[in-house]
Short mmCIF file of C-alpha atoms and ligand atoms in Angstrom, two decimals:
data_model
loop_
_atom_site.label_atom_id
_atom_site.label_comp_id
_atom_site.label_asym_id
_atom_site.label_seq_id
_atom_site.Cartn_x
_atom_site.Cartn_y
_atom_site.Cartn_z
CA UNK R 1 60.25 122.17 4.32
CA UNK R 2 57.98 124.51 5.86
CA UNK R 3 61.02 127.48 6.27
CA UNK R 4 59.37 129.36 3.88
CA UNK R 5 57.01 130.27 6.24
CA UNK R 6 59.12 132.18 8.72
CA UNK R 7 61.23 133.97 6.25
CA UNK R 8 58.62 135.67 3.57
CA UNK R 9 56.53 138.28 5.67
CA UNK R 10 53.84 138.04 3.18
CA UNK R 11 54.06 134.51 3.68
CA UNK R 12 54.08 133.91 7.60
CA UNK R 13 51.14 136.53 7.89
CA UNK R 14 49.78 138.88 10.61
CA UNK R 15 46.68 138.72 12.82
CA UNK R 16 43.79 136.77 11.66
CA UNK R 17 46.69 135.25 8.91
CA UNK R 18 49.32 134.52 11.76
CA UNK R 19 51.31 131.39 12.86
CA UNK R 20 48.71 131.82 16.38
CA UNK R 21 45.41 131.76 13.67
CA UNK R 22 47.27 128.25 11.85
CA UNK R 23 48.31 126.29 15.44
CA UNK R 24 44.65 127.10 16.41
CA UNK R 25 43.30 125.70 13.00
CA UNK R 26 45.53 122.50 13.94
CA UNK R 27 44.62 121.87 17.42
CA UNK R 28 40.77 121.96 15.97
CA UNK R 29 41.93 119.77 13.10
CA UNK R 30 43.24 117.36 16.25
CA UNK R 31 40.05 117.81 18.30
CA UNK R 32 38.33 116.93 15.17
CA UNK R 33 39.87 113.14 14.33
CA UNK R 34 42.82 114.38 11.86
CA UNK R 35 45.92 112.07 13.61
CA UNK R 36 48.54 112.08 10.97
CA UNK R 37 51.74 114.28 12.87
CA UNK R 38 52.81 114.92 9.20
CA UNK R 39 49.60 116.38 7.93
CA UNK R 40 49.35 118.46 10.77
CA UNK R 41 52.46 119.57 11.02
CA UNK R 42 52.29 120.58 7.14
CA UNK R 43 49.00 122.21 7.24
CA UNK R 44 50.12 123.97 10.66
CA UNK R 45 53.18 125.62 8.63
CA UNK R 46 51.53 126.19 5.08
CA UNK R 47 50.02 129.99 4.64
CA UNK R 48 46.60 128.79 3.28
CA UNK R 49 45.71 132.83 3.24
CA UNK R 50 48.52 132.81 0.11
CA UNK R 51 45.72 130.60 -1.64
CA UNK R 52 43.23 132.70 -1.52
CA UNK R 53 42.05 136.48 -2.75
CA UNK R 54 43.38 138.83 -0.24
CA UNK R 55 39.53 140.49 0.28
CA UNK R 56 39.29 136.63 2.24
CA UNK R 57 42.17 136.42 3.93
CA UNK R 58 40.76 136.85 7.22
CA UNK R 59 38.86 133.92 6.87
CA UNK R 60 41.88 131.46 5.94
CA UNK R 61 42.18 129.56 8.92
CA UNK R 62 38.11 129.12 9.44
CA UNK R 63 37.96 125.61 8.98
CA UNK R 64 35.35 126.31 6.10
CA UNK R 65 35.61 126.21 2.15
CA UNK R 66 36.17 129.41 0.28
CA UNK R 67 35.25 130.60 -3.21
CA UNK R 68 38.30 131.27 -5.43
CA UNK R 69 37.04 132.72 -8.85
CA UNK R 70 35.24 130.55 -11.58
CA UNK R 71 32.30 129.30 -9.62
CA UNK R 72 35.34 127.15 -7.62
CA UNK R 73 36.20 126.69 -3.79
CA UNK R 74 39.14 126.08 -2.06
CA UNK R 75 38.78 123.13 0.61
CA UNK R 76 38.00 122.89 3.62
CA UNK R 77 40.86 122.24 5.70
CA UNK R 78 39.52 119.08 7.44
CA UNK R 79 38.78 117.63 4.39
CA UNK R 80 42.14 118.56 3.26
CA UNK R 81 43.41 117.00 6.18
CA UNK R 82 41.06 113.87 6.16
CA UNK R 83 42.38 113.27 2.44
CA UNK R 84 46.00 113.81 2.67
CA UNK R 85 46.20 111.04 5.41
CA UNK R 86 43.18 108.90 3.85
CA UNK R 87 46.06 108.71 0.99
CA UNK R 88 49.33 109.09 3.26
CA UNK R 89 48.49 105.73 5.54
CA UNK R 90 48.64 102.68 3.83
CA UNK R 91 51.91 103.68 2.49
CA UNK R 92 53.62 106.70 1.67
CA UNK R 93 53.32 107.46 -1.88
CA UNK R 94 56.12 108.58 -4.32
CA UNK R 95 54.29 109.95 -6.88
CA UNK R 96 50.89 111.69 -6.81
CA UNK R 97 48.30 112.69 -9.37
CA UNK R 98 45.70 114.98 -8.30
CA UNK R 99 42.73 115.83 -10.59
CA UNK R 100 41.46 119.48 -10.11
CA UNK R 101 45.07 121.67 -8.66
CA UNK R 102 42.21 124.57 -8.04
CA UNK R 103 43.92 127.17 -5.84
CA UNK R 104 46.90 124.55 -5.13
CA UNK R 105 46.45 124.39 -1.69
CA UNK R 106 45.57 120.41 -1.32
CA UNK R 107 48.69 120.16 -3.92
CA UNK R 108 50.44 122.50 -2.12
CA UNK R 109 49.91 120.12 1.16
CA UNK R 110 50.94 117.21 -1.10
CA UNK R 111 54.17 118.40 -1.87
CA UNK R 112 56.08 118.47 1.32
CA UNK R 113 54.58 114.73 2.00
CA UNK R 114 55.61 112.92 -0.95
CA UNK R 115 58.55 113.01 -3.66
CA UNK R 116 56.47 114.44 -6.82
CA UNK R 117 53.18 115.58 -7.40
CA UNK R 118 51.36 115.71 -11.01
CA UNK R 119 47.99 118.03 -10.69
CA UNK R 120 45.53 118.84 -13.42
CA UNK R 121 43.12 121.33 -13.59
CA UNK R 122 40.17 122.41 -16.58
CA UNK R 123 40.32 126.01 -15.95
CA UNK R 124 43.09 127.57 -17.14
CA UNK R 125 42.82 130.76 -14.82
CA UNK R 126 42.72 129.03 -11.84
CA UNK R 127 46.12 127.10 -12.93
CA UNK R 128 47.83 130.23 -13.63
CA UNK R 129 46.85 131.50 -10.10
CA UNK R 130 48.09 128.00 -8.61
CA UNK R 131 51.85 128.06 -10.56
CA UNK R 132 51.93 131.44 -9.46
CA UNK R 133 51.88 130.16 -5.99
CA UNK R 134 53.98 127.54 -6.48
CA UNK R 135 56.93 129.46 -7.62
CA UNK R 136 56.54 132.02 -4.44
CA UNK R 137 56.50 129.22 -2.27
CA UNK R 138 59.59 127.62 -3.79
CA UNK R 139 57.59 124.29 -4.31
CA UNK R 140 59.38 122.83 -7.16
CA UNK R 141 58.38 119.13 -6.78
CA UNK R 142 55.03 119.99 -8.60
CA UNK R 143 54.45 119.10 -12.46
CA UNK R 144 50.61 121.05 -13.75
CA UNK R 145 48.70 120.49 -16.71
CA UNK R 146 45.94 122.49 -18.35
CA UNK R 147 43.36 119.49 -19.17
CA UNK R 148 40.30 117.63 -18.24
CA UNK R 149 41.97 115.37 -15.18
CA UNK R 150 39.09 112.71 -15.89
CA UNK R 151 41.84 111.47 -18.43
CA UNK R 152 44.20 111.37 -16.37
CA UNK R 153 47.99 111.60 -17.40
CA UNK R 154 48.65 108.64 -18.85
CA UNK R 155 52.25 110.09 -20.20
CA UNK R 156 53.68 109.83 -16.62
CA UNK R 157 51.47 106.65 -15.12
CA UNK R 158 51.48 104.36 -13.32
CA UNK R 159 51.11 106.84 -10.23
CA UNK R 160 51.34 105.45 -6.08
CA UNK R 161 48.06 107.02 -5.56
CA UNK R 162 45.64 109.64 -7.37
CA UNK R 163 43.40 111.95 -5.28
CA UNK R 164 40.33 113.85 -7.25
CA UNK R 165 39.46 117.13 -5.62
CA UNK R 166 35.97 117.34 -7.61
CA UNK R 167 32.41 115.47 -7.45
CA UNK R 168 32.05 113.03 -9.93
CA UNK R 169 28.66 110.49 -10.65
CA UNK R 170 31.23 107.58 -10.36
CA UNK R 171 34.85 106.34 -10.51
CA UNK R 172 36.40 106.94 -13.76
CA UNK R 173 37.94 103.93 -15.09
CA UNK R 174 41.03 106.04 -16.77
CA UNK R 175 42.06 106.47 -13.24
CA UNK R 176 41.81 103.29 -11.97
CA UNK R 177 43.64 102.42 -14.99
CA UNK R 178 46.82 104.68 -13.73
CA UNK R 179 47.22 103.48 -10.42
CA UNK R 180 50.00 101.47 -9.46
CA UNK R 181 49.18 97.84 -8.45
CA UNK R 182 49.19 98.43 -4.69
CA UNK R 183 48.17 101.86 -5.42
CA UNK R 184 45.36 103.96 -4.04
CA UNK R 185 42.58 106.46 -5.05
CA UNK R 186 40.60 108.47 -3.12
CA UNK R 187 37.71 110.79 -4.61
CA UNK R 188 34.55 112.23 -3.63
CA UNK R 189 31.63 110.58 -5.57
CA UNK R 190 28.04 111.43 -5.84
CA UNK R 191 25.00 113.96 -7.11
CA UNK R 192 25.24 117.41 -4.94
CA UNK R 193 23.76 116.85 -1.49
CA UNK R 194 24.70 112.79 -1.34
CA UNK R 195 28.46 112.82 -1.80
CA UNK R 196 30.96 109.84 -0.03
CA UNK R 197 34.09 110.26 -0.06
CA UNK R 198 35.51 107.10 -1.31
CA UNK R 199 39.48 105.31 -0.69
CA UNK R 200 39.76 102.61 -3.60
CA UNK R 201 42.17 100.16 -3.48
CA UNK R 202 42.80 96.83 -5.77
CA UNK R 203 41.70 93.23 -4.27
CA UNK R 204 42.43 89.98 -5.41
CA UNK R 205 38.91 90.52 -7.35
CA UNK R 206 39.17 93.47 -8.48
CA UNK R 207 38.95 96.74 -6.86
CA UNK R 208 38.07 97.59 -3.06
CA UNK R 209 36.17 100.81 -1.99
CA UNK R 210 35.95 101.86 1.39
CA UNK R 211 33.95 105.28 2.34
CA UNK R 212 34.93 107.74 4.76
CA UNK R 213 32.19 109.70 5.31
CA UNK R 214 30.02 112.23 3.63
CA UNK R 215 31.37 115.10 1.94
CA UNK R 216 30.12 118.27 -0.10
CA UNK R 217 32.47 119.09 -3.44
CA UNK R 218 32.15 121.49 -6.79
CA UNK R 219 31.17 118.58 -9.53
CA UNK R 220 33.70 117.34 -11.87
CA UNK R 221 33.14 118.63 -15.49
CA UNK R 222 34.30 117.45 -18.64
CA UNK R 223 36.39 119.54 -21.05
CA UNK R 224 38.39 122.11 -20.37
CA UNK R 225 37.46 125.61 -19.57
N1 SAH T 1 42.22 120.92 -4.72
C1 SAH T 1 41.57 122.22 -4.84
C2 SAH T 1 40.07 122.10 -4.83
C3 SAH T 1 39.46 122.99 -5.85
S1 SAH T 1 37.77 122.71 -6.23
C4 SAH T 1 42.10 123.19 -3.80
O1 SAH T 1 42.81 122.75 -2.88
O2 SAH T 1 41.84 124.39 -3.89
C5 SAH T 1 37.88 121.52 -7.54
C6 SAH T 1 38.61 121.93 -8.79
O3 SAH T 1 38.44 120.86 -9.72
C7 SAH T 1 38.09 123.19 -9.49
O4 SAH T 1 39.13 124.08 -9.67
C8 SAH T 1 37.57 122.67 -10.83
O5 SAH T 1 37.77 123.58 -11.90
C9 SAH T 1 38.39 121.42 -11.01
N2 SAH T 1 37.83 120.43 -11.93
C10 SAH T 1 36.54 120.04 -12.08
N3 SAH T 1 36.43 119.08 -13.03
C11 SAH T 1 37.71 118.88 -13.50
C12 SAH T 1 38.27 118.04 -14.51
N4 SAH T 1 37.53 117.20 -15.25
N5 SAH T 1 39.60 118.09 -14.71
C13 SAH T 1 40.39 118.93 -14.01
N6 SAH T 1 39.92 119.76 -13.06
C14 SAH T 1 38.59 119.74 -12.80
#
């Protein structure tokens, strides 16, 4: 999956964008507590400088979050990392939603894991970028909607697990609602400045929440934009 890399030149990068500036990204990601072989090995072979505006490029492989137009960031790799496997481990999923695509690089990530992934994202400039990106990678496991992702997409639910990529005040029930029974969620919830990243799974009373540490995400909005 990741041959895409080595045969686009655009793709497989030069200098501060080379395969040298991803391993060293990895190894940190390592050093740092991120275990999962497939994550890594994903996220050490996906050009995350194709994700952003080329005035940033040189920064791709900082492990750090980067704006991307429309008030929006790109995220940072370890949390990238720490969410792919928070939603890989219990079980590989079949089929993903993901609520805010953004630049499409945590979708993007997503894609070579699992069989299908459904993403959703309010501003529709930000989608366009993402397809875009999509097509050039050749990732055609990858279904996008223009919509607020707080609904969901009921039309293809139940989904294996759902992973929200934006702040909200709680879990939204709609969600929860499209999860498969042994299905999982994980989302970032909290005000600015007191965000926990939450994994949410059902019990035999109802659901489950785990946290997995503090994180710092754009809010989720409703509407589209
Ligand atoms: N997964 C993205 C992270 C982007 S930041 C990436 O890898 O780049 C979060 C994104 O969520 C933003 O693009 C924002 O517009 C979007 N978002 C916020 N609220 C949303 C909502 N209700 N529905 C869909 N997308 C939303």
């Amino acid at each position: 999956m990741s041959a895409f890399s080595h045969r686009d030149p655009a793709a497989r990068g030069l200098g501060m964008t080379s395969q040298r500036a991803r391993d060293r990204l990895v190894e940190r990601l390592a050093a740092e507590g991120i275990r999962d072989r497939r994550v890594l090995d994903v996220m050490r072979a996906l050009p995350r400088h194709l994700f952003i505006d080329e005035a940033l490029a040189s920064r791709a492989y900082e492990d750090t979050a980067l704006p991307i137009g429309q008030g929006q960031t790109i995220s940072q790799p370890y949390v990238v990392a720490r969410m792919t496997e928070a939603l890989i481990e219990p079980k590989l999923p079949r089929r993903v939603l993901e609520v805010g695509t953004g630049s499409g690089y945590q979708c993007a990530v997503l894609a070579q894991l699992v069989e299908q992934v459904y993403t959703v994202e309010r501003i529709e400039e930000l989608l366009r970028n993402a397809r875009r990106r999509f097509r050039k990678l050749g990732l055609d496991n990858i279904r996008s909607r223009h919509d607020d992702g707080r609904l969901g997409w009921p039309d293809e639910a139940p989904f294996d697990a759902i992973i929200v990529t934006a702040a909200g005040a709680g879990l939204e029930t709609a969600l929860l609602d499209q999860l498969a029974p042994d299905g999982c969620l994980v989302a970032p919830v909290g005000p600015p400045g007191r965000q926990t990243l939450l994994r949410v799974r059902a019990g035999e009373q109802g659901w489950v929440s785990e946290s997995l540490g503090a994180v710092s995400f754009v809010p989720l909005l409703g509407g589209t934009g």
